[in-house]
mmCIF file of C-alpha atoms in Angstrom:
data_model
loop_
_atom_site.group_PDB
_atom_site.id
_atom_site.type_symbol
_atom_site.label_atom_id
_atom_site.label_comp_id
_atom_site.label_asym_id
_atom_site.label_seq_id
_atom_site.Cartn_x
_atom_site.Cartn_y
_atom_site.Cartn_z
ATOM 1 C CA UNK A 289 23.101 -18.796 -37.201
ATOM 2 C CA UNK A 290 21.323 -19.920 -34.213
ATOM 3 C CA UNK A 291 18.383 -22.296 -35.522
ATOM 4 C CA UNK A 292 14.831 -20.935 -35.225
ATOM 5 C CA UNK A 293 12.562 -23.505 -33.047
ATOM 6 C CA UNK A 294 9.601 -23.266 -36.449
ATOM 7 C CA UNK A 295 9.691 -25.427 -39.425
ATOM 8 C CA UNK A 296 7.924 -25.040 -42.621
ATOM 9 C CA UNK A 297 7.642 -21.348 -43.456
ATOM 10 C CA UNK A 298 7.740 -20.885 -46.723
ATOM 11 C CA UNK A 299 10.205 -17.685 -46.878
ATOM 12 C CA UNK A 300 13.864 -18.276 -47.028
ATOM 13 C CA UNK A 301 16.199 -16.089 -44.915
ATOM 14 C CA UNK A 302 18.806 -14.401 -46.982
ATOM 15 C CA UNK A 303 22.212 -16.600 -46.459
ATOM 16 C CA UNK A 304 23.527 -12.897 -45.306
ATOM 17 C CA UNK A 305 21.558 -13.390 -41.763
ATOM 18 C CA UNK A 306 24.590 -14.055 -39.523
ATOM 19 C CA UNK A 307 25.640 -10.633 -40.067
ATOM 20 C CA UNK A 308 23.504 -8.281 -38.171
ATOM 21 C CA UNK A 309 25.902 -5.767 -38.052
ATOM 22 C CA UNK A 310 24.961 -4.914 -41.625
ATOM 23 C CA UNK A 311 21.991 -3.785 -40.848
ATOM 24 C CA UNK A 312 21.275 0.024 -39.751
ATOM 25 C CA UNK A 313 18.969 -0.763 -36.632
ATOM 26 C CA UNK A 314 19.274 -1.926 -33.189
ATOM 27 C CA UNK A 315 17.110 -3.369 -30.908
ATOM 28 C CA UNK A 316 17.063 -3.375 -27.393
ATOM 29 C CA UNK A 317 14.827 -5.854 -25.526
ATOM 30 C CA UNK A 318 12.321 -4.646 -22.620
ATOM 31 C CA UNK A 319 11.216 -7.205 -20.441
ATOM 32 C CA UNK A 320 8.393 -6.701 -17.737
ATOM 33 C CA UNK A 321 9.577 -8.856 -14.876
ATOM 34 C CA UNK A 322 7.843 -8.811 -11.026
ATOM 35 C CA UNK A 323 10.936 -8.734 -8.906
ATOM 36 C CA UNK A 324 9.385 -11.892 -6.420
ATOM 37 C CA UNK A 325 9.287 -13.702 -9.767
ATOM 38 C CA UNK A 326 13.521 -13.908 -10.479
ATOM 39 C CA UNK A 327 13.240 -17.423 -12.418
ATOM 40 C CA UNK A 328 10.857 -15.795 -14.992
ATOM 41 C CA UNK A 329 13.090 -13.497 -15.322
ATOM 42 C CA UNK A 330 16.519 -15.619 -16.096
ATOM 43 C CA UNK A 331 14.409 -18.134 -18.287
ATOM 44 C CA UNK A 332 13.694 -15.334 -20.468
ATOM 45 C CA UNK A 333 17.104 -13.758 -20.879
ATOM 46 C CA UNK A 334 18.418 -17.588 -21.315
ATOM 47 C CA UNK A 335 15.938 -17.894 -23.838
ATOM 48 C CA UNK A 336 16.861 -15.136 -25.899
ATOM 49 C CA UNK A 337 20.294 -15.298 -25.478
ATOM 50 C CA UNK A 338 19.982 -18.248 -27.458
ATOM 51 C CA UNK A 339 18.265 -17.133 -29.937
ATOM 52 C CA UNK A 340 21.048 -15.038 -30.526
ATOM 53 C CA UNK A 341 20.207 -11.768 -28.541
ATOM 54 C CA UNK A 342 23.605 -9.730 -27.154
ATOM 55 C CA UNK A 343 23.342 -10.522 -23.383
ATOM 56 C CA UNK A 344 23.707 -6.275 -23.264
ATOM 57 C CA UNK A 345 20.311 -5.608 -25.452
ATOM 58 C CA UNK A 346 18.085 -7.376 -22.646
ATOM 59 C CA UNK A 347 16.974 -5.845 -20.383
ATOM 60 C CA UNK A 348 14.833 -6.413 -17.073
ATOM 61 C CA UNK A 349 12.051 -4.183 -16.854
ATOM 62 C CA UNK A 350 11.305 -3.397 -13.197
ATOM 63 C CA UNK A 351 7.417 -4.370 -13.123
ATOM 64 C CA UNK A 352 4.840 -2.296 -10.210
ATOM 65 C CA UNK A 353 4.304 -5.300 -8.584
ATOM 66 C CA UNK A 354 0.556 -5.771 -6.802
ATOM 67 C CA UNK A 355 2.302 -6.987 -3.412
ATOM 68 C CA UNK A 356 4.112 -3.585 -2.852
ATOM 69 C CA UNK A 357 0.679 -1.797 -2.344
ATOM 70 C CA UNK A 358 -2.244 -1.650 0.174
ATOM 71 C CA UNK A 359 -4.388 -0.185 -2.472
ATOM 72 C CA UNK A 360 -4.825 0.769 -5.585
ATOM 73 C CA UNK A 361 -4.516 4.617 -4.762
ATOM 74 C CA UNK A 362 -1.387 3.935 -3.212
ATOM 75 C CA UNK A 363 0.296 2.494 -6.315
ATOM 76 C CA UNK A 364 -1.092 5.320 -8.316
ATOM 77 C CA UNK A 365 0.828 7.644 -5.902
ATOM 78 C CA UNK A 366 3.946 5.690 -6.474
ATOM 79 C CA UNK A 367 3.425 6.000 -10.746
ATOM 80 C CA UNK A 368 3.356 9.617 -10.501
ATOM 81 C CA UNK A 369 6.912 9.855 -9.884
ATOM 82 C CA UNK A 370 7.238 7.588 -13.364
ATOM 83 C CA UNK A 371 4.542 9.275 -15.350
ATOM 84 C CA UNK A 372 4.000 12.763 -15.754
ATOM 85 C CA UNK A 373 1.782 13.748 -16.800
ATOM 86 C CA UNK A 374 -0.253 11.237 -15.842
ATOM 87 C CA UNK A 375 -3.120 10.088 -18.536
ATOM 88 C CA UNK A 376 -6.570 9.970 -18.201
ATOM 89 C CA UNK A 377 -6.253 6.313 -19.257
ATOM 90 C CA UNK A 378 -4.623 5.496 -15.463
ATOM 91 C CA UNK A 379 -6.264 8.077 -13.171
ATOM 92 C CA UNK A 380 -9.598 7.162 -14.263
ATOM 93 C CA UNK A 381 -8.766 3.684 -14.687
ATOM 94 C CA UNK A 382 -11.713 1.792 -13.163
ATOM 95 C CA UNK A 383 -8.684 -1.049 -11.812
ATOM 96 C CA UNK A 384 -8.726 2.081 -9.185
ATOM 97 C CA UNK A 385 -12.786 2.553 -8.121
ATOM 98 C CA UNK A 386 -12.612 -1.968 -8.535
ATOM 99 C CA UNK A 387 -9.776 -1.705 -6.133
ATOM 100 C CA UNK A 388 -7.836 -4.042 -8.220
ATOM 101 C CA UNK A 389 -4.331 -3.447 -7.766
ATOM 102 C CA UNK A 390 -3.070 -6.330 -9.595
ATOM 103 C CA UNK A 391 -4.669 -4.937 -13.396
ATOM 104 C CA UNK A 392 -3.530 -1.558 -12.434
ATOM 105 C CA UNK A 393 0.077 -2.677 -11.441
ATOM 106 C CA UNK A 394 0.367 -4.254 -14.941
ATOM 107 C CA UNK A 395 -1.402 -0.825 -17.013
ATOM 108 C CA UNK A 396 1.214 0.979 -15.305
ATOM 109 C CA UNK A 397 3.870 -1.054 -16.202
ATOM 110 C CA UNK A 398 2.776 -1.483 -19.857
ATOM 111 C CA UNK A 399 2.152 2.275 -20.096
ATOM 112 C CA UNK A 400 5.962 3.008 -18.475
ATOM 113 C CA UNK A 401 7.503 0.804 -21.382
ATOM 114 C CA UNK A 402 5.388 2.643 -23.486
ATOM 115 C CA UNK A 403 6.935 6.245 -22.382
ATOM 116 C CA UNK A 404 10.380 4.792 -22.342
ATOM 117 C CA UNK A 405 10.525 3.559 -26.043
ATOM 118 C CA UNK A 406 8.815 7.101 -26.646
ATOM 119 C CA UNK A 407 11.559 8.861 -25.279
ATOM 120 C CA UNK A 408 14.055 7.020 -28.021
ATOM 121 C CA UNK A 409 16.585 9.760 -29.605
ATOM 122 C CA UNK A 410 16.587 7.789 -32.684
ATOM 123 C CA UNK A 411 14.628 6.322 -35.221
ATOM 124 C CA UNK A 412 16.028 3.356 -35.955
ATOM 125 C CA UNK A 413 16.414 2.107 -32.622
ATOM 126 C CA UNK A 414 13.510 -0.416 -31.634
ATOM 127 C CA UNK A 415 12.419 -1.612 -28.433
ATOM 128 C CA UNK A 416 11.296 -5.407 -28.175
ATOM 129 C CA UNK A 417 8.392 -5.557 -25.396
ATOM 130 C CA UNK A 418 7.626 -9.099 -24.365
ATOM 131 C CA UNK A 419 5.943 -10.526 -21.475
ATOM 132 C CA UNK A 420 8.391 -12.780 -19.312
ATOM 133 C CA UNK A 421 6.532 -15.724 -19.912
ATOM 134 C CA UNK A 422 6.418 -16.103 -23.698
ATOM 135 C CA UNK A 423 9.386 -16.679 -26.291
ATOM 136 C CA UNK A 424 9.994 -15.460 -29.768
ATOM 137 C CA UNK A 425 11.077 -18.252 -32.082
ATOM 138 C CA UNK A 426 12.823 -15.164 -34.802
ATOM 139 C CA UNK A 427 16.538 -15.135 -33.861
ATOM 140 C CA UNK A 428 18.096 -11.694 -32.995
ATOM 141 C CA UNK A 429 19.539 -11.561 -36.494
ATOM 142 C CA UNK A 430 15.822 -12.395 -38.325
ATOM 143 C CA UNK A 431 14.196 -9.822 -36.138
ATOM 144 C CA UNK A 432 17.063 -7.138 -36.835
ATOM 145 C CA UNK A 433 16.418 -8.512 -41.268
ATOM 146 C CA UNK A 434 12.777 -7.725 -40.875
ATOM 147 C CA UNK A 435 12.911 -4.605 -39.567
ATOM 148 C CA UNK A 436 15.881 -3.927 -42.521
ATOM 149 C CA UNK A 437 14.137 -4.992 -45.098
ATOM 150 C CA UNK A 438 10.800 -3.822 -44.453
ATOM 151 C CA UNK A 439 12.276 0.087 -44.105
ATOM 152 C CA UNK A 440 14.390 -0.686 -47.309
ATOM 153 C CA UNK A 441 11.234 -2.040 -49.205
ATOM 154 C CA UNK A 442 8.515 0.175 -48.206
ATOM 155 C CA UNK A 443 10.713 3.592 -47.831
ATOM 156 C CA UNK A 444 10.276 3.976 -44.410
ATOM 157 C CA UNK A 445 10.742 2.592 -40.982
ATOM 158 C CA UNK A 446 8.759 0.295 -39.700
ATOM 159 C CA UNK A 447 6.997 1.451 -36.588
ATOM 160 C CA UNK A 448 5.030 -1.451 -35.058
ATOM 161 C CA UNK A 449 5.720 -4.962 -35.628
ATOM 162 C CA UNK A 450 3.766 -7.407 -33.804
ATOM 163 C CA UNK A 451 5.813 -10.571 -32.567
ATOM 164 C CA UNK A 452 3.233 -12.497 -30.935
ATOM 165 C CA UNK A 453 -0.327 -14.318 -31.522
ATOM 166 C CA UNK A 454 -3.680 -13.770 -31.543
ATOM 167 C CA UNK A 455 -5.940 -15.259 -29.663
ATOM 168 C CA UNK A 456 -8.525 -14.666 -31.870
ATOM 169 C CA UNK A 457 -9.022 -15.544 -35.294
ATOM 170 C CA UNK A 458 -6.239 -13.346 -37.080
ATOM 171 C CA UNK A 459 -6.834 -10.491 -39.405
ATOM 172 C CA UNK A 460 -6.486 -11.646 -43.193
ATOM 173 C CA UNK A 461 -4.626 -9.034 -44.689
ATOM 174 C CA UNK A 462 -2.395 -8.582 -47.947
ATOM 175 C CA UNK A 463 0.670 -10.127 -47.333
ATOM 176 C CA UNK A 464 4.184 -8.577 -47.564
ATOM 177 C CA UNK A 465 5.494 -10.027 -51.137
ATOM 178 C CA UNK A 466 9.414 -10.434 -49.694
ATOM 179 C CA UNK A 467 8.303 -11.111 -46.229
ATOM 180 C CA UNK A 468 5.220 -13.925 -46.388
ATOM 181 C CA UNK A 469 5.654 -14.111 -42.925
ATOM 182 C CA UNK A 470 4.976 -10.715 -42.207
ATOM 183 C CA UNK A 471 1.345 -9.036 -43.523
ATOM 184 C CA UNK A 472 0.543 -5.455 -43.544
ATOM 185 C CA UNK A 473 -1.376 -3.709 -40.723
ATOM 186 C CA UNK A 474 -1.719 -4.676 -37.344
ATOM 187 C CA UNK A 475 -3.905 -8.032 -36.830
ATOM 188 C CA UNK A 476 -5.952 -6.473 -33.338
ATOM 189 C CA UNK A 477 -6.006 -7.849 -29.751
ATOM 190 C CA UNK A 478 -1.762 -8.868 -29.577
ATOM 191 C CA UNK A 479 0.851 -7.069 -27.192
ATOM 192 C CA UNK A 480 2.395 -9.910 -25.884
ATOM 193 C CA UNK A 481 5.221 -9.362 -28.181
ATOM 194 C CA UNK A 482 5.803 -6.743 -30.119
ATOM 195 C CA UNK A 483 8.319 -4.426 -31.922
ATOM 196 C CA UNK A 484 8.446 -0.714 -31.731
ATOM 197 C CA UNK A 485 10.055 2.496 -32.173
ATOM 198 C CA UNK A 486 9.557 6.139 -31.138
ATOM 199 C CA UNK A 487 6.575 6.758 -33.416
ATOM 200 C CA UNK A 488 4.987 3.289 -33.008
ATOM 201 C CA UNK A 489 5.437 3.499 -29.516
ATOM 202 C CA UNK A 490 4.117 7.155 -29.535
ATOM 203 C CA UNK A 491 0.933 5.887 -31.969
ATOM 204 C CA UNK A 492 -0.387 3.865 -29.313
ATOM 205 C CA UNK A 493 -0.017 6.390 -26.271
ATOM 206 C CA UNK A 494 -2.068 8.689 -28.870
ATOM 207 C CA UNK A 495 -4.279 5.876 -29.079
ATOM 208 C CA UNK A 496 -4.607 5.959 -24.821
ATOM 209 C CA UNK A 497 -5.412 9.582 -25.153
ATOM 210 C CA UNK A 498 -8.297 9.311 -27.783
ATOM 211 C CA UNK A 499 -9.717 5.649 -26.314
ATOM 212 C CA UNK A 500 -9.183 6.446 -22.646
ATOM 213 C CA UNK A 501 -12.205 3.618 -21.697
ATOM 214 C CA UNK A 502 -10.636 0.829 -19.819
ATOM 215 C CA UNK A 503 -10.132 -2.399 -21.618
ATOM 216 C CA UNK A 504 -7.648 -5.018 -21.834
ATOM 217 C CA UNK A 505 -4.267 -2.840 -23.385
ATOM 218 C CA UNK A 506 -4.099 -4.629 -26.314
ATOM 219 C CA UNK A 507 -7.368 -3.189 -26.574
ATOM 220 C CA UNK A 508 -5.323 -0.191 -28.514
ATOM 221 C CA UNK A 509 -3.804 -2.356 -30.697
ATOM 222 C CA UNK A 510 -7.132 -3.186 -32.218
ATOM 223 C CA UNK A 511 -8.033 0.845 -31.998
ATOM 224 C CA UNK A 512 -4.927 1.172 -34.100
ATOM 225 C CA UNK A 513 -6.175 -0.790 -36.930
ATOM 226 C CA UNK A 514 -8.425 1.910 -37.529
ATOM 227 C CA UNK A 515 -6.431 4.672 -38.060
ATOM 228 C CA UNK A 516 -6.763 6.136 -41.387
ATOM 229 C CA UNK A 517 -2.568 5.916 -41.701
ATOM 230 C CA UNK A 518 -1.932 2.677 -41.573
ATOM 231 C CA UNK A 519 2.350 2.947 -43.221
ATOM 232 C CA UNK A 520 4.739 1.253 -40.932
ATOM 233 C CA UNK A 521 2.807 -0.987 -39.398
ATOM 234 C CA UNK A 522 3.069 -5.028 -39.661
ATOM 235 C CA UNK A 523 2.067 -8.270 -37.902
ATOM 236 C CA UNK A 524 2.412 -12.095 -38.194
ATOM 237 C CA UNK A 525 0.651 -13.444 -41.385
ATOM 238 C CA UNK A 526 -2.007 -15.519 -41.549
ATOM 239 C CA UNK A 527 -0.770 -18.084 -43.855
ATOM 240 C CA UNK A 528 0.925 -19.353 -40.628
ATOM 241 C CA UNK A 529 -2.168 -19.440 -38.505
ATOM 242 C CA UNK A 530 -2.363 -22.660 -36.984
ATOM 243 C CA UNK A 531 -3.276 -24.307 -33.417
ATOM 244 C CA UNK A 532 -6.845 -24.335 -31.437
ATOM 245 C CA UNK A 533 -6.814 -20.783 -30.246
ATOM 246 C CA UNK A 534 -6.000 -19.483 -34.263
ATOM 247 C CA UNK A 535 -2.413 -18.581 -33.551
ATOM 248 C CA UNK A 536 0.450 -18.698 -35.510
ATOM 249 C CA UNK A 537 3.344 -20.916 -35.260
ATOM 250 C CA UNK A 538 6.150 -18.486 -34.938
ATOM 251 C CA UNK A 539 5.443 -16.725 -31.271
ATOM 252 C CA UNK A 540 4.993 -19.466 -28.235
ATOM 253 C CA UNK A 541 3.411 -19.372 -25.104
ATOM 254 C CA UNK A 542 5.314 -20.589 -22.016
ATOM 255 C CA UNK A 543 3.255 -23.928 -20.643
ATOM 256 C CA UNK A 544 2.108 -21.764 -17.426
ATOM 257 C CA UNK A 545 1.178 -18.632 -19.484
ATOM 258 C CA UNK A 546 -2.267 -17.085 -18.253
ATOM 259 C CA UNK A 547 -4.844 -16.057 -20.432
ATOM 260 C CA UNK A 548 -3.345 -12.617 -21.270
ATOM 261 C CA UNK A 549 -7.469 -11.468 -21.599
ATOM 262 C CA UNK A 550 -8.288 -11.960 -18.096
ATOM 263 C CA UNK A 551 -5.191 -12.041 -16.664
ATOM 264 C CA UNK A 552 -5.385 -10.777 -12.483
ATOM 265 C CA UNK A 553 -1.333 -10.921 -11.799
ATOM 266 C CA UNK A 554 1.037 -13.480 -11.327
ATOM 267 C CA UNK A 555 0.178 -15.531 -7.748
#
């Protein structure tokens, strides 16, 4: 098994982990990538390919890049060949009346990844969003256990796992009891990383349609956590909360990572 770059965690993977064929889920990365930023892009496949992900589940996600447009109305033009019908979310964004191309670019590229693990024919086949400049430390074969073992212990699929930090101080919820790693519910303001099939992936473009106000997008995250059905849905625990900004120790940052709150585009 590829080694994991955390130590200390209390839960023990089962000795059965270096056979993720066992398992009856796939997962096929989705990585947003600006195509004038290529070495993001190859440090992230490298990066996962040693952590044990099949060179065939990555993917580049072709990102609306801020440089390709004069305006904001021009790349909203462009999206409607993507995006049909197009939500109230983008075409009253105010990225458009601010003129910022750069936070619409990345809404529409979120929102695209969105519709695409939507549009999954099956179930069990999960879609790993994560921004090009951030690393999982879970090897392929960990991610592809969680996702088992949560659907085998809770009777049904997971449908939103979140695989990356908070920024804020994390929710403290009831931790999984085979999984300590893992607690239930989403913990808010975290789409850096994340796990998702059809439904979860359909969850939060329900969430666009009933929040439509602009915010940051993990904004919906958060407006998930309120939902009165709250099966299927995980994040990291807080028992491994650690570092200055309250995040935990098993999703990293890249060094030259912006502040994914206030983030205007990569320059």
């Amino acid at each position: 098994m590829v080694n994991s770059k955390f130590h200390g965690y209390k839960h023990e993977w089962d000795d059965r982990i270096d056979a993720p064929e066992q398992y009856n889920c796939r997962i096929e990365a989705l990585i947003p990538n600006l195509k004038h930023r290529p070495e993001r892009w190859a440090r992230c496949r490298k990066l996962l390919e040693e952590q044990g992900f099949p060179r065939t589940r990555i993917h580049r996600f072709n990102a609306f890049s801020w440089k390709d447009y004069a305006t904001a109305e021009e790349a909203l033009e462009h999206a409607r060949e993507f995006i049909r019908p197009m939500p109230r979310l983008i075409s009253a964004s105010h990225h458009i009346r601010k003129k910022d191309v750069s936070g619409l670019c990345w809404l529409l590229t979120w929102y695209s990844i969105m519709l695409r693990i939507s549009r999954f024919k099956r179930r069990n086949l999960y879609g790993f969003l994560l921004v090009d400049d951030c690393f999982t430390v879970f090897t392929y074969a960990q991610l592809l256990q969680i996702l088992h073992y949560t659907g085998r212990y809770e009777h049904h699929n997971p449908r939103i796992v979140q695989i990356s930090q908070n920024s804020r101080v994390l929710v403290h919820r009831r931790v999984v009891p085979y999984f300590d790693i893992l607690q239930y519910g989403l913990c808010g303001r975290s789409d850096a990383g994340s796990l998702l099939n059809r439904d979860g992936a359909r969850d939060v473009l329900a969430a666009c349609e009933l929040f439509p106000r602009e915010q940051i997008l993990a904004y919906f995250y958060e407006k998930i956590t309120g939902f009165p059905q709250q099966q299927g849905y995980f994040s990291l625990s807080a028992l491994y909360e650690s570092g200055h900004y309250g995040g935990t120790g098993l999703f990293a940052w890249r060094p030259e990572t912006q502040d994914r709150q206030a983030s205007k585009g990569y320059k």
